[in-house]
Amino acid sequence: MFDLNDCIAYITCKGAKALAQRLEKRLELYNVTRVQWTAMYYVSLDKFITQKKLSEKMSLKEPTIVRLIDRMEKDGLLERINSQHDKRVHNLVLTAKGNSLNKELTAVAEKFKNDAIANISEADLSTFKDVLEQMLADTEIKDS
């Protein structure tokens, strides 16, 4: 008989949600959401990132990413800069405030990651990643 508590999808989803909420709690001290920090992280890595590219990296739909960018621009964390190659395209860049905050929050996220894996051996962590990758590969819907 099927038991939801033994379902890998349920277990991993429940765990991922709990970890996300715990990281969110640490970021609350900076008045930033996990989604906002994730956006700052990606913008900091790519000086030519567009709204569309950011949307793809974060797996967010168009209306959601627009609201996120509008809010972050209003809060002085990032700005839209016209592309030199195509005036219809806007590249996203962190402001000085956004860049400074991103550095602080990246350190918070790094500490969170280290706290989460502190009692897990390198071998177990490697096995966890390998097993998860295998499960994802095994359950991928393939075009026939």
PDB file of N, CA, C and O in Angstrom, residues 32-93:
ATOM      1  N   VAL A  32      14.867  41.415   3.472  1.00  0.00           N
ATOM      2  CA  VAL A  32      14.956  40.894   2.107  1.00  0.00           C
ATOM      3  C   VAL A  32      14.404  39.475   2.108  1.00  0.00           C
ATOM      4  O   VAL A  32      14.630  38.717   3.049  1.00  0.00           O
ATOM      5  N   THR A  33      13.690  39.132   1.044  1.00  0.00           N
ATOM      6  CA  THR A  33      13.194  37.763   0.919  1.00  0.00           C
ATOM      7  C   THR A  33      14.256  36.891   0.246  1.00  0.00           C
ATOM      8  O   THR A  33      15.197  37.393  -0.382  1.00  0.00           O
ATOM      9  N   ARG A  34      14.059  35.600   0.357  1.00  0.00           N
ATOM     10  CA  ARG A  34      14.960  34.644  -0.290  1.00  0.00           C
ATOM     11  C   ARG A  34      14.932  34.838  -1.806  1.00  0.00           C
ATOM     12  O   ARG A  34      15.968  34.773  -2.474  1.00  0.00           O
ATOM     13  N   VAL A  35      13.771  35.128  -2.350  1.00  0.00           N
ATOM     14  CA  VAL A  35      13.638  35.344  -3.795  1.00  0.00           C
ATOM     15  C   VAL A  35      14.397  36.606  -4.219  1.00  0.00           C
ATOM     16  O   VAL A  35      15.083  36.614  -5.237  1.00  0.00           O
ATOM     17  N   GLN A  36      14.295  37.669  -3.425  1.00  0.00           N
ATOM     18  CA  GLN A  36      15.032  38.894  -3.743  1.00  0.00           C
ATOM     19  C   GLN A  36      16.542  38.644  -3.686  1.00  0.00           C
ATOM     20  O   GLN A  36      17.277  39.094  -4.557  1.00  0.00           O
ATOM     21  N   TRP A  37      16.996  37.930  -2.652  1.00  0.00           N
ATOM     22  CA  TRP A  37      18.427  37.651  -2.565  1.00  0.00           C
ATOM     23  C   TRP A  37      18.873  36.789  -3.741  1.00  0.00           C
ATOM     24  O   TRP A  37      19.928  37.029  -4.323  1.00  0.00           O
ATOM     25  N   THR A  38      18.069  35.803  -4.107  1.00  0.00           N
ATOM     26  CA  THR A  38      18.418  34.945  -5.238  1.00  0.00           C
ATOM     27  C   THR A  38      18.563  35.782  -6.509  1.00  0.00           C
ATOM     28  O   THR A  38      19.503  35.585  -7.291  1.00  0.00           O
ATOM     29  N   ALA A  39      17.671  36.735  -6.707  1.00  0.00           N
ATOM     30  CA  ALA A  39      17.768  37.617  -7.864  1.00  0.00           C
ATOM     31  C   ALA A  39      19.059  38.432  -7.807  1.00  0.00           C
ATOM     32  O   ALA A  39      19.776  38.560  -8.812  1.00  0.00           O
ATOM     33  N   MET A  40      19.373  38.993  -6.641  1.00  0.00           N
ATOM     34  CA  MET A  40      20.618  39.766  -6.500  1.00  0.00           C
ATOM     35  C   MET A  40      21.834  38.889  -6.793  1.00  0.00           C
ATOM     36  O   MET A  40      22.780  39.336  -7.449  1.00  0.00           O
ATOM     37  N   TYR A  41      21.790  37.667  -6.323  1.00  0.00           N
ATOM     38  CA  TYR A  41      22.894  36.731  -6.557  1.00  0.00           C
ATOM     39  C   TYR A  41      23.125  36.542  -8.061  1.00  0.00           C
ATOM     40  O   TYR A  41      24.238  36.685  -8.550  1.00  0.00           O
ATOM     41  N   TYR A  42      22.057  36.237  -8.799  1.00  0.00           N
ATOM     42  CA  TYR A  42      22.198  36.011 -10.243  1.00  0.00           C
ATOM     43  C   TYR A  42      22.608  37.280 -10.984  1.00  0.00           C
ATOM     44  O   TYR A  42      23.424  37.236 -11.899  1.00  0.00           O
ATOM     45  N   VAL A  43      22.055  38.418 -10.589  1.00  0.00           N
ATOM     46  CA  VAL A  43      22.427  39.685 -11.242  1.00  0.00           C
ATOM     47  C   VAL A  43      23.900  39.989 -10.989  1.00  0.00           C
ATOM     48  O   VAL A  43      24.603  40.461 -11.881  1.00  0.00           O
ATOM     49  N   SER A  44      24.386  39.661  -9.813  1.00  0.00           N
ATOM     50  CA  SER A  44      25.791  39.937  -9.487  1.00  0.00           C
ATOM     51  C   SER A  44      26.749  39.072 -10.309  1.00  0.00           C
ATOM     52  O   SER A  44      27.892  39.450 -10.534  1.00  0.00           O
ATOM     53  N   LEU A  45      26.284  37.929 -10.769  1.00  0.00           N
ATOM     54  CA  LEU A  45      27.141  37.009 -11.536  1.00  0.00           C
ATOM     55  C   LEU A  45      27.233  37.355 -13.016  1.00  0.00           C
ATOM     56  O   LEU A  45      28.172  36.934 -13.692  1.00  0.00           O
ATOM     57  N   ASP A  46      26.250  38.093 -13.532  1.00  0.00           N
ATOM     58  CA  ASP A  46      26.163  38.331 -14.978  1.00  0.00           C
ATOM     59  C   ASP A  46      25.859  39.802 -15.237  1.00  0.00           C
ATOM     60  O   ASP A  46      24.735  40.249 -15.053  1.00  0.00           O
ATOM     61  N   LYS A  47      26.874  40.550 -15.681  1.00  0.00           N
ATOM     62  CA  LYS A  47      26.658  41.994 -15.844  1.00  0.00           C
ATOM     63  C   LYS A  47      25.779  42.335 -17.044  1.00  0.00           C
ATOM     64  O   LYS A  47      25.418  43.491 -17.233  1.00  0.00           O
ATOM     65  N   PHE A  48      25.422  41.340 -17.850  1.00  0.00           N
ATOM     66  CA  PHE A  48      24.541  41.579 -18.995  1.00  0.00           C
ATOM     67  C   PHE A  48      23.239  40.791 -18.873  1.00  0.00           C
ATOM     68  O   PHE A  48      22.609  40.476 -19.869  1.00  0.00           O
ATOM     69  N   ILE A  49      22.839  40.501 -17.657  1.00  0.00           N
ATOM     70  CA  ILE A  49      21.626  39.695 -17.489  1.00  0.00           C
ATOM     71  C   ILE A  49      20.389  40.528 -17.793  1.00  0.00           C
ATOM     72  O   ILE A  49      20.288  41.685 -17.397  1.00  0.00           O
ATOM     73  N   THR A  50      19.482  39.925 -18.515  1.00  0.00           N
ATOM     74  CA  THR A  50      18.223  40.579 -18.869  1.00  0.00           C
ATOM     75  C   THR A  50      17.120  40.024 -17.973  1.00  0.00           C
ATOM     76  O   THR A  50      17.300  39.012 -17.293  1.00  0.00           O
ATOM     77  N   GLN A  51      15.991  40.685 -18.016  1.00  0.00           N
ATOM     78  CA  GLN A  51      14.823  40.230 -17.271  1.00  0.00           C
ATOM     79  C   GLN A  51      14.466  38.805 -17.684  1.00  0.00           C
ATOM     80  O   GLN A  51      14.189  37.951 -16.826  1.00  0.00           O
ATOM     81  N   LYS A  52      14.501  38.533 -18.979  1.00  0.00           N
ATOM     82  CA  LYS A  52      14.146  37.203 -19.491  1.00  0.00           C
ATOM     83  C   LYS A  52      15.117  36.141 -18.971  1.00  0.00           C
ATOM     84  O   LYS A  52      14.710  35.070 -18.534  1.00  0.00           O
ATOM     85  N   LYS A  53      16.407  36.453 -19.009  1.00  0.00           N
ATOM     86  CA  LYS A  53      17.418  35.505 -18.544  1.00  0.00           C
ATOM     87  C   LYS A  53      17.271  35.245 -17.035  1.00  0.00           C
ATOM     88  O   LYS A  53      17.370  34.106 -16.584  1.00  0.00           O
ATOM     89  N   LEU A  54      17.015  36.300 -16.290  1.00  0.00           N
ATOM     90  CA  LEU A  54      16.822  36.159 -14.850  1.00  0.00           C
ATOM     91  C   LEU A  54      15.587  35.310 -14.571  1.00  0.00           C
ATOM     92  O   LEU A  54      15.606  34.426 -13.712  1.00  0.00           O
ATOM     93  N   SER A  55      14.533  35.551 -15.321  1.00  0.00           N
ATOM     94  CA  SER A  55      13.300  34.787 -15.184  1.00  0.00           C
ATOM     95  C   SER A  55      13.556  33.297 -15.401  1.00  0.00           C
ATOM     96  O   SER A  55      13.070  32.445 -14.647  1.00  0.00           O
ATOM     97  N   GLU A  56      14.354  32.976 -16.416  1.00  0.00           N
ATOM     98  CA  GLU A  56      14.678  31.577 -16.709  1.00  0.00           C
ATOM     99  C   GLU A  56      15.516  30.956 -15.595  1.00  0.00           C
ATOM    100  O   GLU A  56      15.255  29.835 -15.161  1.00  0.00           O
ATOM    101  N   LYS A  57      16.524  31.675 -15.111  1.00  0.00           N
ATOM    102  CA  LYS A  57      17.398  31.153 -14.056  1.00  0.00           C
ATOM    103  C   LYS A  57      16.614  30.885 -12.771  1.00  0.00           C
ATOM    104  O   LYS A  57      16.890  29.922 -12.061  1.00  0.00           O
ATOM    105  N   MET A  58      15.653  31.740 -12.494  1.00  0.00           N
ATOM    106  CA  MET A  58      14.895  31.619 -11.247  1.00  0.00           C
ATOM    107  C   MET A  58      13.617  30.810 -11.413  1.00  0.00           C
ATOM    108  O   MET A  58      12.893  30.595 -10.442  1.00  0.00           O
ATOM    109  N   SER A  59      13.309  30.398 -12.633  1.00  0.00           N
ATOM    110  CA  SER A  59      12.080  29.654 -12.932  1.00  0.00           C
ATOM    111  C   SER A  59      10.837  30.421 -12.479  1.00  0.00           C
ATOM    112  O   SER A  59       9.928  29.870 -11.860  1.00  0.00           O
ATOM    113  N   LEU A  60      10.824  31.719 -12.797  1.00  0.00           N
ATOM    114  CA  LEU A  60       9.675  32.568 -12.469  1.00  0.00           C
ATOM    115  C   LEU A  60       8.989  33.019 -13.752  1.00  0.00           C
ATOM    116  O   LEU A  60       9.651  33.316 -14.743  1.00  0.00           O
ATOM    117  N   LYS A  61       7.685  33.097 -13.708  1.00  0.00           N
ATOM    118  CA  LYS A  61       6.919  33.554 -14.863  1.00  0.00           C
ATOM    119  C   LYS A  61       7.033  35.069 -15.016  1.00  0.00           C
ATOM    120  O   LYS A  61       7.368  35.777 -14.074  1.00  0.00           O
ATOM    121  N   GLU A  62       6.734  35.557 -16.212  1.00  0.00           N
ATOM    122  CA  GLU A  62       6.903  36.967 -16.574  1.00  0.00           C
ATOM    123  C   GLU A  62       6.275  37.951 -15.584  1.00  0.00           C
ATOM    124  O   GLU A  62       6.967  38.848 -15.113  1.00  0.00           O
ATOM    125  N   PRO A  63       4.985  37.815 -15.236  1.00  0.00           N
ATOM    126  CA  PRO A  63       4.414  38.824 -14.319  1.00  0.00           C
ATOM    127  C   PRO A  63       5.127  38.843 -12.957  1.00  0.00           C
ATOM    128  O   PRO A  63       5.318  39.906 -12.369  1.00  0.00           O
ATOM    129  N   THR A  64       5.534  37.688 -12.479  1.00  0.00           N
ATOM    130  CA  THR A  64       6.204  37.602 -11.183  1.00  0.00           C
ATOM    131  C   THR A  64       7.563  38.270 -11.220  1.00  0.00           C
ATOM    132  O   THR A  64       7.926  39.029 -10.311  1.00  0.00           O
ATOM    133  N   ILE A  65       8.337  38.025 -12.269  1.00  0.00           N
ATOM    134  CA  ILE A  65       9.686  38.601 -12.359  1.00  0.00           C
ATOM    135  C   ILE A  65       9.594  40.116 -12.533  1.00  0.00           C
ATOM    136  O   ILE A  65      10.411  40.854 -11.977  1.00  0.00           O
ATOM    137  N   VAL A  66       8.582  40.591 -13.264  1.00  0.00           N
ATOM    138  CA  VAL A  66       8.406  42.036 -13.448  1.00  0.00           C
ATOM    139  C   VAL A  66       8.122  42.701 -12.106  1.00  0.00           C
ATOM    140  O   VAL A  66       8.727  43.720 -11.769  1.00  0.00           O
ATOM    141  N   ARG A  67       7.215  42.116 -11.320  1.00  0.00           N
ATOM    142  CA  ARG A  67       6.904  42.675  -9.996  1.00  0.00           C
ATOM    143  C   ARG A  67       8.138  42.646  -9.098  1.00  0.00           C
ATOM    144  O   ARG A  67       8.401  43.607  -8.365  1.00  0.00           O
ATOM    145  N   LEU A  68       8.893  41.557  -9.152  1.00  0.00           N
ATOM    146  CA  LEU A  68      10.105  41.432  -8.341  1.00  0.00           C
ATOM    147  C   LEU A  68      11.114  42.519  -8.703  1.00  0.00           C
ATOM    148  O   LEU A  68      11.640  43.211  -7.831  1.00  0.00           O
ATOM    149  N   ILE A  69      11.363  42.702  -9.988  1.00  0.00           N
ATOM    150  CA  ILE A  69      12.329  43.710 -10.444  1.00  0.00           C
ATOM    151  C   ILE A  69      11.836  45.115 -10.109  1.00  0.00           C
ATOM    152  O   ILE A  69      12.607  45.956  -9.638  1.00  0.00           O
ATOM    153  N   ASP A  70      10.551  45.367 -10.334  1.00  0.00           N
ATOM    154  CA  ASP A  70       9.983  46.686  -9.995  1.00  0.00           C
ATOM    155  C   ASP A  70      10.190  46.992  -8.512  1.00  0.00           C
ATOM    156  O   ASP A  70      10.602  48.100  -8.147  1.00  0.00           O
ATOM    157  N   ARG A  71       9.911  46.008  -7.656  1.00  0.00           N
ATOM    158  CA  ARG A  71      10.051  46.196  -6.213  1.00  0.00           C
ATOM    159  C   ARG A  71      11.508  46.449  -5.834  1.00  0.00           C
ATOM    160  O   ARG A  71      11.832  47.334  -5.039  1.00  0.00           O
ATOM    161  N   MET A  72      12.415  45.669  -6.418  1.00  0.00           N
ATOM    162  CA  MET A  72      13.831  45.811  -6.082  1.00  0.00           C
ATOM    163  C   MET A  72      14.395  47.132  -6.612  1.00  0.00           C
ATOM    164  O   MET A  72      15.245  47.739  -5.972  1.00  0.00           O
ATOM    165  N   GLU A  73      13.874  47.578  -7.737  1.00  0.00           N
ATOM    166  CA  GLU A  73      14.299  48.873  -8.275  1.00  0.00           C
ATOM    167  C   GLU A  73      13.794  49.992  -7.351  1.00  0.00           C
ATOM    168  O   GLU A  73      14.542  50.921  -7.029  1.00  0.00           O
ATOM    169  N   LYS A  74      12.551  49.878  -6.914  1.00  0.00           N
ATOM    170  CA  LYS A  74      11.966  50.863  -5.999  1.00  0.00           C
ATOM    171  C   LYS A  74      12.749  50.922  -4.676  1.00  0.00           C
ATOM    172  O   LYS A  74      12.952  51.989  -4.102  1.00  0.00           O
ATOM    173  N   ASP A  75      13.230  49.757  -4.228  1.00  0.00           N
ATOM    174  CA  ASP A  75      13.997  49.681  -2.976  1.00  0.00           C
ATOM    175  C   ASP A  75      15.459  50.077  -3.158  1.00  0.00           C
ATOM    176  O   ASP A  75      16.236  50.045  -2.199  1.00  0.00           O
ATOM    177  N   GLY A  76      15.840  50.432  -4.385  1.00  0.00           N
ATOM    178  CA  GLY A  76      17.203  50.884  -4.650  1.00  0.00           C
ATOM    179  C   GLY A  76      18.240  49.780  -4.687  1.00  0.00           C
ATOM    180  O   GLY A  76      19.431  50.031  -4.492  1.00  0.00           O
ATOM    181  N   LEU A  77      17.797  48.538  -4.964  1.00  0.00           N
ATOM    182  CA  LEU A  77      18.720  47.406  -4.981  1.00  0.00           C
ATOM    183  C   LEU A  77      19.282  47.109  -6.370  1.00  0.00           C
ATOM    184  O   LEU A  77      20.390  46.589  -6.490  1.00  0.00           O
ATOM    185  N   LEU A  78      18.504  47.413  -7.385  1.00  0.00           N
ATOM    186  CA  LEU A  78      18.988  47.215  -8.754  1.00  0.00           C
ATOM    187  C   LEU A  78      18.380  48.256  -9.669  1.00  0.00           C
ATOM    188  O   LEU A  78      17.465  48.980  -9.294  1.00  0.00           O
ATOM    189  N   GLU A  79      18.929  48.317 -10.871  1.00  0.00           N
ATOM    190  CA  GLU A  79      18.375  49.236 -11.870  1.00  0.00           C
ATOM    191  C   GLU A  79      18.431  48.593 -13.241  1.00  0.00           C
ATOM    192  O   GLU A  79      19.202  47.671 -13.481  1.00  0.00           O
ATOM    193  N   ARG A  80      17.577  49.110 -14.107  1.00  0.00           N
ATOM    194  CA  ARG A  80      17.542  48.657 -15.495  1.00  0.00           C
ATOM    195  C   ARG A  80      18.387  49.631 -16.323  1.00  0.00           C
ATOM    196  O   ARG A  80      18.210  50.836 -16.231  1.00  0.00           O
ATOM    197  N   ILE A  81      19.267  49.073 -17.130  1.00  0.00           N
ATOM    198  CA  ILE A  81      20.123  49.873 -18.004  1.00  0.00           C
ATOM    199  C   ILE A  81      19.843  49.455 -19.442  1.00  0.00           C
ATOM    200  O   ILE A  81      19.831  48.260 -19.750  1.00  0.00           O
ATOM    201  N   ASN A  82      19.633  50.439 -20.321  1.00  0.00           N
ATOM    202  CA  ASN A  82      19.397  50.108 -21.728  1.00  0.00           C
ATOM    203  C   ASN A  82      20.594  49.385 -22.323  1.00  0.00           C
ATOM    204  O   ASN A  82      21.739  49.773 -22.101  1.00  0.00           O
ATOM    205  N   SER A  83      20.312  48.345 -23.087  1.00  0.00           N
ATOM    206  CA  SER A  83      21.367  47.618 -23.790  1.00  0.00           C
ATOM    207  C   SER A  83      21.938  48.510 -24.884  1.00  0.00           C
ATOM    208  O   SER A  83      21.203  49.245 -25.547  1.00  0.00           O
ATOM    209  N   GLN A  84      23.239  48.434 -25.072  1.00  0.00           N
ATOM    210  CA  GLN A  84      23.878  49.212 -26.139  1.00  0.00           C
ATOM    211  C   GLN A  84      23.540  48.633 -27.508  1.00  0.00           C
ATOM    212  O   GLN A  84      23.595  49.332 -28.509  1.00  0.00           O
ATOM    213  N   HIS A  85      23.177  47.341 -27.543  1.00  0.00           N
ATOM    214  CA  HIS A  85      22.930  46.661 -28.814  1.00  0.00           C
ATOM    215  C   HIS A  85      21.471  46.706 -29.250  1.00  0.00           C
ATOM    216  O   HIS A  85      21.179  46.657 -30.440  1.00  0.00           O
ATOM    217  N   ASP A  86      20.567  46.790 -28.298  1.00  0.00           N
ATOM    218  CA  ASP A  86      19.139  46.766 -28.605  1.00  0.00           C
ATOM    219  C   ASP A  86      18.408  47.584 -27.551  1.00  0.00           C
ATOM    220  O   ASP A  86      18.319  47.176 -26.394  1.00  0.00           O
ATOM    221  N   LYS A  87      17.878  48.723 -27.927  1.00  0.00           N
ATOM    222  CA  LYS A  87      17.242  49.647 -26.977  1.00  0.00           C
ATOM    223  C   LYS A  87      15.984  49.062 -26.336  1.00  0.00           C
ATOM    224  O   LYS A  87      15.496  49.573 -25.333  1.00  0.00           O
ATOM    225  N   ARG A  88      15.444  47.999 -26.924  1.00  0.00           N
ATOM    226  CA  ARG A  88      14.265  47.360 -26.327  1.00  0.00           C
ATOM    227  C   ARG A  88      14.643  46.468 -25.149  1.00  0.00           C
ATOM    228  O   ARG A  88      13.803  46.074 -24.371  1.00  0.00           O
ATOM    229  N   VAL A  89      15.930  46.152 -25.046  1.00  0.00           N
ATOM    230  CA  VAL A  89      16.417  45.244 -24.000  1.00  0.00           C
ATOM    231  C   VAL A  89      17.017  46.048 -22.860  1.00  0.00           C
ATOM    232  O   VAL A  89      17.752  47.002 -23.078  1.00  0.00           O
ATOM    233  N   HIS A  90      16.687  45.628 -21.651  1.00  0.00           N
ATOM    234  CA  HIS A  90      17.253  46.253 -20.459  1.00  0.00           C
ATOM    235  C   HIS A  90      18.097  45.223 -19.721  1.00  0.00           C
ATOM    236  O   HIS A  90      17.636  44.117 -19.438  1.00  0.00           O
ATOM    237  N   ASN A  91      19.324  45.599 -19.427  1.00  0.00           N
ATOM    238  CA  ASN A  91      20.165  44.764 -18.574  1.00  0.00           C
ATOM    239  C   ASN A  91      19.926  45.185 -17.136  1.00  0.00           C
ATOM    240  O   ASN A  91      19.664  46.345 -16.851  1.00  0.00           O
ATOM    241  N   LEU A  92      20.022  44.227 -16.253  1.00  0.00           N
ATOM    242  CA  LEU A  92      19.824  44.495 -14.833  1.00  0.00           C
ATOM    243  C   LEU A  92      21.176  44.575 -14.153  1.00  0.00           C
ATOM    244  O   LEU A  92      22.044  43.744 -14.388  1.00  0.00           O
ATOM    245  N   VAL A  93      21.357  45.580 -13.321  1.00  0.00           N
ATOM    246  CA  VAL A  93      22.607  45.733 -12.573  1.00  0.00           C
ATOM    247  C   VAL A  93      22.268  46.099 -11.136  1.00  0.00           C
ATOM    248  O   VAL A  93      21.290  46.791 -10.863  1.00  0.00           O
TER     249      VAL A  93
END
